[in-house]
Amino acid sequence: MQASPTQSTHQVTITLLLLIGAIVVARLTHPVERLKQFLYEHPSLEQLHIDDLILGALGGAFFILTLLLLQMKNHYRSAANNSAEKHQHYELLSQLPVAVAAVNAHSQIQISNQTFSELTRHCPHDEIFSIISTLIDKVSPVAPHAAVTQKHFDLFKNSETYINWLLFRQRDENYVLLGVDENHLKEVTTELSISRQIIEQAPIGILVTQPDMRIEYVNDAFQQVTGYSLKEVTGATPSILQSGIHNQTFYKEMQHSLQETGHWQGEIWNKRKSGEQYLEWLSITALVDLSGEVTNYIGMFSEITAQEHVKQKLRNLAYFDGLTSLANRAHIEELIAEQINTADDRIFCLLFIDIDGFKRINDSLGHEIGDELLVAFAKRLQHNIRETDIPSRWGGDEFIIGFKASNPSSDIAKVCENLLHIMKQPFWVKDRELSITVSIGVCTHSAESNSVEALIRNADTAMYLAKRKGKCRYEVFSQELHKELTENLEIEGHLRKALKEQSLDVHFQPQITTTPHYKVSGIEALARWHHSTLGHIPPGKFIPVAESTGLIGELGRVIIKQAFNQFSQCSDIDHTLELSVNLNATQLSDPDIVEFIIHTAAAAGISCNKVKLEITEDIFIEDIQAALKKLNMLKSVGFKISLDDFGTGYSSLSYLKEFDIDELKIDRSFVKGIERSPVNQAIIKAIFSMTDFMGIRCIVEGIETQQQLEVLHELNSHHFQGFLFSKPLPIMELIDYLNSTNSTNHLPNKK
Ligand code: C2E
Ligand code: MG
Ligand code: MG
């Protein structure tokens, strides 16, 4: 049956379609259906996987169709004779998934759509006619519509189905017949039910409000996140969720966006019923009707509080050191770049700090203690710098501090000296007292150090030199310093060669005792190195190089061996003579050192109680317990222990209490200018009374003049070492010195 495009049939068609639309709209008045429409319009919410499920739902199709029809109606009013549009409308009518037919008072079909033809194609014409007649008979002024269900065998599908027929009476005694295949209806219903379940159980919170923002629907996820039930929030506005974190401008902007664009989305802190605040990603969309009036607002949200924490954690991982929580490499580089690019009268200074001997602590005491030490170190570092200074962990035991200084030279000195001092104070790690020192390299922003990379590299170089110069000090980068480092590297190369060629010597400096009369009581073995082209290289230059390169172990053994061997020649002259050898921290950390010393002394035929081991306080820095254990082992076989350079290190009297030392050597820095320094005199006097009380012998080093000797006599000093008596001598000259002293009973001065 073909439709004829006349004006009256147009009206029938439009009315028919409006009717269908109205039925569908009625079905969609539930918020869930409106949500389906919303989801359908928001393909970006793909994660819900709802679109695929609802795309085919006829309800949606009906609804869209209804909208189109309303538009069509308006169009008809304004342009009724537009034949192209009319054609489109017939197309629409023919594609409608509901059988539609216009029927006259004689039960004759005037016009029908494609679905009608398909639904009735296996149905005899008489049967249709009979159904229509039955329906027309049922219609009355009280009930202008009637329905009947027709059992129908679909030959094509070879299945039985039921068709629901619905007849509506029009004012002009015409009728509209609608037919829906029940199987088809079931499919739609199932899909609608699935969609509803999905929305209700969706993992994201959904709420629907009236245009005045009063809530009319919330899903399960909403209830779980907020703690409010549907009943509790129905009629309330979303402001019950306000956390108080955002100001009014935030909500005004949201409102403005909804009014202007019908949409708002972003992060928002809300509050649960329990009062707990949470962060959500919220998307609000206004639903509008054909006249543009807002019918509803739909809000969909996902709680992202956990993600925010993860984000924060990731940010921390990316920018902060996991162990110490200080800024990490990447972060400090950014911060330095920021500082040097900000114009300022002040100059940017960078401190590169390295913990001396940290590796040894880590290796001997374990990484756990090492890590805790680093954490404690970082805390101390942070507490001892200004808030504006930027501390960071560069890696391992290396730290960087950046700051701006108006007066770089004095500011750097102040900061560095303070850091050197505070880091010397003991750390308590797992009930262990650990003492450390740091070496600091400094670089200031200048033409030669004008980038982040150059600043760090040069400060690192300066730090390296500070290490090589004996640690526990700071060096400021300069071209001269660079030259010095190059020299140091050269020394290292030569030293390796010298050790291989065994070209190092040992000299001995006499130690004098005045009780009961002047006498050489001992000799100190000191390393000597004469290089064929560089000439005499003092220990002050090569010992720090040997220490920083690890060559000290080998060098120390060479010197100790030579000293022990040569000493036997002097002990023949005076059997009361004692030999002192220097033993520094790195040497003592050698696990075989105790065995080596005992074995070497025995091999040289020296009695252990004739040997004094001169240690410095830095021996106690890293692992006091291990150092004490080794020293006690040496003491137990007869070696004496002498504390060298007293007054230059930590001078922590607790070491004296803890370890039974035999001798203490006051550093020569206290002797220099002692004649004019009442302070130095007072210090030396105090040390004497302490060592007297403890029964420790006290030697004063570096006596160069008669005046110094006289002052020291007055202070009741009895043991000396210094150029006034003798410089360090090679063994043959020492033998002469000892022989002449023994024969004359006088001390030959200034040899
Ligand atoms: P130290 O153990 O304190 O040795 C004393 C230093 O003071 C020696 O310097 C000695 O020559 C110097 N000295 C002694 N009397 C005077 C004086 O009246 N005036 C002045 N200005 N100096 C005096 P040296 O030989 O240059 O050694 C420097 C340091 O190098 C030693 O200080 C010691 O710490 C280290 N050292 C030297 N040889 C060895 C060695 O074989 N092993 C180890 N581990 N260190 C050594
Ligand atoms: Mg010494
Ligand atoms: Mg000394």
JSON list of C-alpha atoms in Angstrom, two decimals, residues 427-537:
[
{"chain": "A", "resi": 427, "resn": "PHE", "atom": "CA", "xyz": [75.21, 11.04, 65.46]},
{"chain": "A", "resi": 428, "resn": "TRP", "atom": "CA", "xyz": [73.32, 8.35, 67.34]},
{"chain": "A", "resi": 429, "resn": "VAL", "atom": "CA", "xyz": [72.27, 5.60, 64.99]},
{"chain": "A", "resi": 430, "resn": "LYS", "atom": "CA", "xyz": [70.73, 2.42, 66.41]},
{"chain": "A", "resi": 431, "resn": "ASP", "atom": "CA", "xyz": [72.40, 3.00, 69.77]},
{"chain": "A", "resi": 432, "resn": "ARG", "atom": "CA", "xyz": [75.75, 3.55, 68.14]},
{"chain": "A", "resi": 433, "resn": "GLU", "atom": "CA", "xyz": [77.65, 6.77, 68.37]},
{"chain": "A", "resi": 434, "resn": "LEU", "atom": "CA", "xyz": [78.95, 7.64, 64.93]},
{"chain": "A", "resi": 435, "resn": "SER", "atom": "CA", "xyz": [81.17, 10.59, 64.27]},
{"chain": "A", "resi": 436, "resn": "ILE", "atom": "CA", "xyz": [81.66, 11.84, 60.77]},
{"chain": "A", "resi": 437, "resn": "THR", "atom": "CA", "xyz": [83.15, 14.76, 58.95]},
{"chain": "A", "resi": 438, "resn": "VAL", "atom": "CA", "xyz": [82.30, 16.31, 55.63]},
{"chain": "A", "resi": 439, "resn": "SER", "atom": "CA", "xyz": [84.26, 17.73, 52.76]},
{"chain": "A", "resi": 440, "resn": "ILE", "atom": "CA", "xyz": [82.70, 20.65, 50.96]},
{"chain": "A", "resi": 441, "resn": "GLY", "atom": "CA", "xyz": [83.33, 22.06, 47.50]},
{"chain": "A", "resi": 442, "resn": "VAL", "atom": "CA", "xyz": [81.98, 25.49, 46.68]},
{"chain": "A", "resi": 443, "resn": "CYS", "atom": "CA", "xyz": [81.32, 27.16, 43.37]},
{"chain": "A", "resi": 444, "resn": "THR", "atom": "CA", "xyz": [79.86, 30.59, 42.80]},
{"chain": "A", "resi": 445, "resn": "HIS", "atom": "CA", "xyz": [77.90, 31.69, 39.75]},
{"chain": "A", "resi": 446, "resn": "SER", "atom": "CA", "xyz": [80.37, 33.44, 37.45]},
{"chain": "A", "resi": 447, "resn": "ALA", "atom": "CA", "xyz": [81.40, 33.70, 33.82]},
{"chain": "A", "resi": 448, "resn": "GLU", "atom": "CA", "xyz": [83.27, 30.39, 34.05]},
{"chain": "A", "resi": 449, "resn": "SER", "atom": "CA", "xyz": [80.54, 28.69, 36.03]},
{"chain": "A", "resi": 450, "resn": "ASN", "atom": "CA", "xyz": [77.46, 30.11, 34.38]},
{"chain": "A", "resi": 451, "resn": "SER", "atom": "CA", "xyz": [75.28, 27.06, 33.97]},
{"chain": "A", "resi": 452, "resn": "VAL", "atom": "CA", "xyz": [73.71, 24.55, 36.32]},
{"chain": "A", "resi": 453, "resn": "GLU", "atom": "CA", "xyz": [75.95, 21.86, 34.95]},
{"chain": "A", "resi": 454, "resn": "ALA", "atom": "CA", "xyz": [79.14, 23.94, 35.30]},
{"chain": "A", "resi": 455, "resn": "LEU", "atom": "CA", "xyz": [78.23, 25.02, 38.84]},
{"chain": "A", "resi": 456, "resn": "ILE", "atom": "CA", "xyz": [77.71, 21.46, 39.99]},
{"chain": "A", "resi": 457, "resn": "ARG", "atom": "CA", "xyz": [80.74, 20.10, 38.15]},
{"chain": "A", "resi": 458, "resn": "ASN", "atom": "CA", "xyz": [83.07, 22.77, 39.53]},
{"chain": "A", "resi": 459, "resn": "ALA", "atom": "CA", "xyz": [81.72, 22.49, 43.08]},
{"chain": "A", "resi": 460, "resn": "ASP", "atom": "CA", "xyz": [82.26, 18.72, 42.80]},
{"chain": "A", "resi": 461, "resn": "THR", "atom": "CA", "xyz": [85.83, 19.34, 41.67]},
{"chain": "A", "resi": 462, "resn": "ALA", "atom": "CA", "xyz": [86.41, 21.64, 44.63]},
{"chain": "A", "resi": 463, "resn": "MET", "atom": "CA", "xyz": [84.95, 19.01, 46.96]},
{"chain": "A", "resi": 464, "resn": "TYR", "atom": "CA", "xyz": [87.23, 16.39, 45.46]},
{"chain": "A", "resi": 465, "resn": "LEU", "atom": "CA", "xyz": [90.21, 18.57, 46.20]},
{"chain": "A", "resi": 466, "resn": "ALA", "atom": "CA", "xyz": [89.00, 19.17, 49.75]},
{"chain": "A", "resi": 467, "resn": "LYS", "atom": "CA", "xyz": [89.04, 15.38, 50.15]},
{"chain": "A", "resi": 468, "resn": "ARG", "atom": "CA", "xyz": [92.48, 15.06, 48.72]},
{"chain": "A", "resi": 469, "resn": "LYS", "atom": "CA", "xyz": [93.75, 17.76, 51.00]},
{"chain": "A", "resi": 470, "resn": "GLY", "atom": "CA", "xyz": [92.80, 15.68, 54.03]},
{"chain": "A", "resi": 471, "resn": "LYS", "atom": "CA", "xyz": [88.99, 15.89, 54.25]},
{"chain": "A", "resi": 472, "resn": "CYS", "atom": "CA", "xyz": [86.91, 17.74, 56.82]},
{"chain": "A", "resi": 473, "resn": "ARG", "atom": "CA", "xyz": [87.46, 21.04, 55.03]},
{"chain": "A", "resi": 474, "resn": "TYR", "atom": "CA", "xyz": [86.04, 23.18, 52.29]},
{"chain": "A", "resi": 475, "resn": "GLU", "atom": "CA", "xyz": [87.51, 24.46, 49.07]},
{"chain": "A", "resi": 476, "resn": "VAL", "atom": "CA", "xyz": [86.16, 27.16, 46.79]},
{"chain": "A", "resi": 477, "resn": "PHE", "atom": "CA", "xyz": [86.49, 26.49, 43.10]},
{"chain": "A", "resi": 478, "resn": "SER", "atom": "CA", "xyz": [88.90, 28.66, 41.16]},
{"chain": "A", "resi": 479, "resn": "GLN", "atom": "CA", "xyz": [91.24, 28.17, 38.26]},
{"chain": "A", "resi": 480, "resn": "GLU", "atom": "CA", "xyz": [94.15, 27.88, 40.72]},
{"chain": "A", "resi": 481, "resn": "LEU", "atom": "CA", "xyz": [92.29, 25.17, 42.55]},
{"chain": "A", "resi": 482, "resn": "HIS", "atom": "CA", "xyz": [91.76, 23.41, 39.29]},
{"chain": "A", "resi": 483, "resn": "LYS", "atom": "CA", "xyz": [95.50, 23.61, 38.74]},
{"chain": "A", "resi": 484, "resn": "GLU", "atom": "CA", "xyz": [96.09, 22.19, 42.19]},
{"chain": "A", "resi": 485, "resn": "LEU", "atom": "CA", "xyz": [93.84, 19.30, 41.42]},
{"chain": "A", "resi": 486, "resn": "THR", "atom": "CA", "xyz": [95.74, 18.61, 38.24]},
{"chain": "A", "resi": 487, "resn": "GLU", "atom": "CA", "xyz": [98.93, 18.65, 40.29]},
{"chain": "A", "resi": 488, "resn": "ASN", "atom": "CA", "xyz": [97.37, 16.24, 42.76]},
{"chain": "A", "resi": 489, "resn": "LEU", "atom": "CA", "xyz": [96.49, 13.89, 39.96]},
{"chain": "A", "resi": 490, "resn": "GLU", "atom": "CA", "xyz": [100.06, 14.12, 38.80]},
{"chain": "A", "resi": 491, "resn": "ILE", "atom": "CA", "xyz": [101.30, 13.29, 42.31]},
{"chain": "A", "resi": 492, "resn": "GLU", "atom": "CA", "xyz": [99.02, 10.30, 42.38]},
{"chain": "A", "resi": 493, "resn": "GLY", "atom": "CA", "xyz": [100.57, 8.98, 39.19]},
{"chain": "A", "resi": 494, "resn": "HIS", "atom": "CA", "xyz": [104.09, 9.50, 40.50]},
{"chain": "A", "resi": 495, "resn": "LEU", "atom": "CA", "xyz": [103.22, 7.99, 43.88]},
{"chain": "A", "resi": 496, "resn": "ARG", "atom": "CA", "xyz": [101.93, 4.80, 42.29]},
{"chain": "A", "resi": 497, "resn": "LYS", "atom": "CA", "xyz": [105.20, 4.55, 40.43]},
{"chain": "A", "resi": 498, "resn": "ALA", "atom": "CA", "xyz": [107.27, 5.30, 43.56]},
{"chain": "A", "resi": 499, "resn": "LEU", "atom": "CA", "xyz": [105.50, 2.56, 45.49]},
{"chain": "A", "resi": 500, "resn": "LYS", "atom": "CA", "xyz": [106.13, 0.13, 42.70]},
{"chain": "A", "resi": 501, "resn": "GLU", "atom": "CA", "xyz": [109.79, 1.11, 42.53]},
{"chain": "A", "resi": 502, "resn": "GLN", "atom": "CA", "xyz": [110.06, 1.19, 46.33]},
{"chain": "A", "resi": 503, "resn": "SER", "atom": "CA", "xyz": [111.62, 4.63, 46.21]},
{"chain": "A", "resi": 504, "resn": "LEU", "atom": "CA", "xyz": [109.99, 5.90, 49.41]},
{"chain": "A", "resi": 505, "resn": "ASP", "atom": "CA", "xyz": [112.18, 6.36, 52.47]},
{"chain": "A", "resi": 506, "resn": "VAL", "atom": "CA", "xyz": [111.72, 6.72, 56.16]},
{"chain": "A", "resi": 507, "resn": "HIS", "atom": "CA", "xyz": [113.31, 9.37, 58.36]},
{"chain": "A", "resi": 508, "resn": "PHE", "atom": "CA", "xyz": [113.26, 9.54, 62.13]},
{"chain": "A", "resi": 509, "resn": "GLN", "atom": "CA", "xyz": [112.69, 12.56, 64.34]},
{"chain": "A", "resi": 510, "resn": "PRO", "atom": "CA", "xyz": [113.99, 12.33, 67.89]},
{"chain": "A", "resi": 511, "resn": "GLN", "atom": "CA", "xyz": [111.68, 12.84, 70.86]},
{"chain": "A", "resi": 512, "resn": "ILE", "atom": "CA", "xyz": [113.27, 14.37, 73.94]},
{"chain": "A", "resi": 513, "resn": "THR", "atom": "CA", "xyz": [112.59, 13.82, 77.61]},
{"chain": "A", "resi": 514, "resn": "THR", "atom": "CA", "xyz": [113.93, 16.14, 80.30]},
{"chain": "A", "resi": 515, "resn": "THR", "atom": "CA", "xyz": [113.35, 13.90, 83.30]},
{"chain": "A", "resi": 516, "resn": "PRO", "atom": "CA", "xyz": [115.61, 13.11, 84.98]},
{"chain": "A", "resi": 517, "resn": "HIS", "atom": "CA", "xyz": [117.85, 14.79, 82.37]},
{"chain": "A", "resi": 518, "resn": "TYR", "atom": "CA", "xyz": [117.79, 15.63, 78.66]},
{"chain": "A", "resi": 519, "resn": "LYS", "atom": "CA", "xyz": [117.64, 12.39, 76.73]},
{"chain": "A", "resi": 520, "resn": "VAL", "atom": "CA", "xyz": [116.39, 11.02, 73.43]},
{"chain": "A", "resi": 521, "resn": "SER", "atom": "CA", "xyz": [113.55, 8.82, 74.63]},
{"chain": "A", "resi": 522, "resn": "GLY", "atom": "CA", "xyz": [112.12, 7.93, 71.26]},
{"chain": "A", "resi": 523, "resn": "ILE", "atom": "CA", "xyz": [112.06, 8.50, 67.55]},
{"chain": "A", "resi": 524, "resn": "GLU", "atom": "CA", "xyz": [109.14, 9.08, 65.22]},
{"chain": "A", "resi": 525, "resn": "ALA", "atom": "CA", "xyz": [109.24, 7.43, 61.81]},
{"chain": "A", "resi": 526, "resn": "LEU", "atom": "CA", "xyz": [108.12, 9.78, 59.04]},
{"chain": "A", "resi": 527, "resn": "ALA", "atom": "CA", "xyz": [107.71, 8.98, 55.38]},
{"chain": "A", "resi": 528, "resn": "ARG", "atom": "CA", "xyz": [110.01, 10.73, 52.94]},
{"chain": "A", "resi": 529, "resn": "TRP", "atom": "CA", "xyz": [109.81, 10.91, 49.17]},
{"chain": "A", "resi": 530, "resn": "HIS", "atom": "CA", "xyz": [112.42, 12.32, 46.91]},
{"chain": "A", "resi": 531, "resn": "HIS", "atom": "CA", "xyz": [111.33, 12.46, 43.31]},
{"chain": "A", "resi": 532, "resn": "SER", "atom": "CA", "xyz": [113.97, 12.49, 40.57]},
{"chain": "A", "resi": 533, "resn": "THR", "atom": "CA", "xyz": [112.54, 15.55, 38.82]},
{"chain": "A", "resi": 534, "resn": "LEU", "atom": "CA", "xyz": [110.05, 17.08, 41.29]},
{"chain": "A", "resi": 535, "resn": "GLY", "atom": "CA", "xyz": [112.56, 16.89, 44.15]},
{"chain": "A", "resi": 536, "resn": "HIS", "atom": "CA", "xyz": [111.46, 16.56, 47.77]},
{"chain": "A", "resi": 537, "resn": "ILE", "atom": "CA", "xyz": [107.70, 16.08, 48.07]}
]
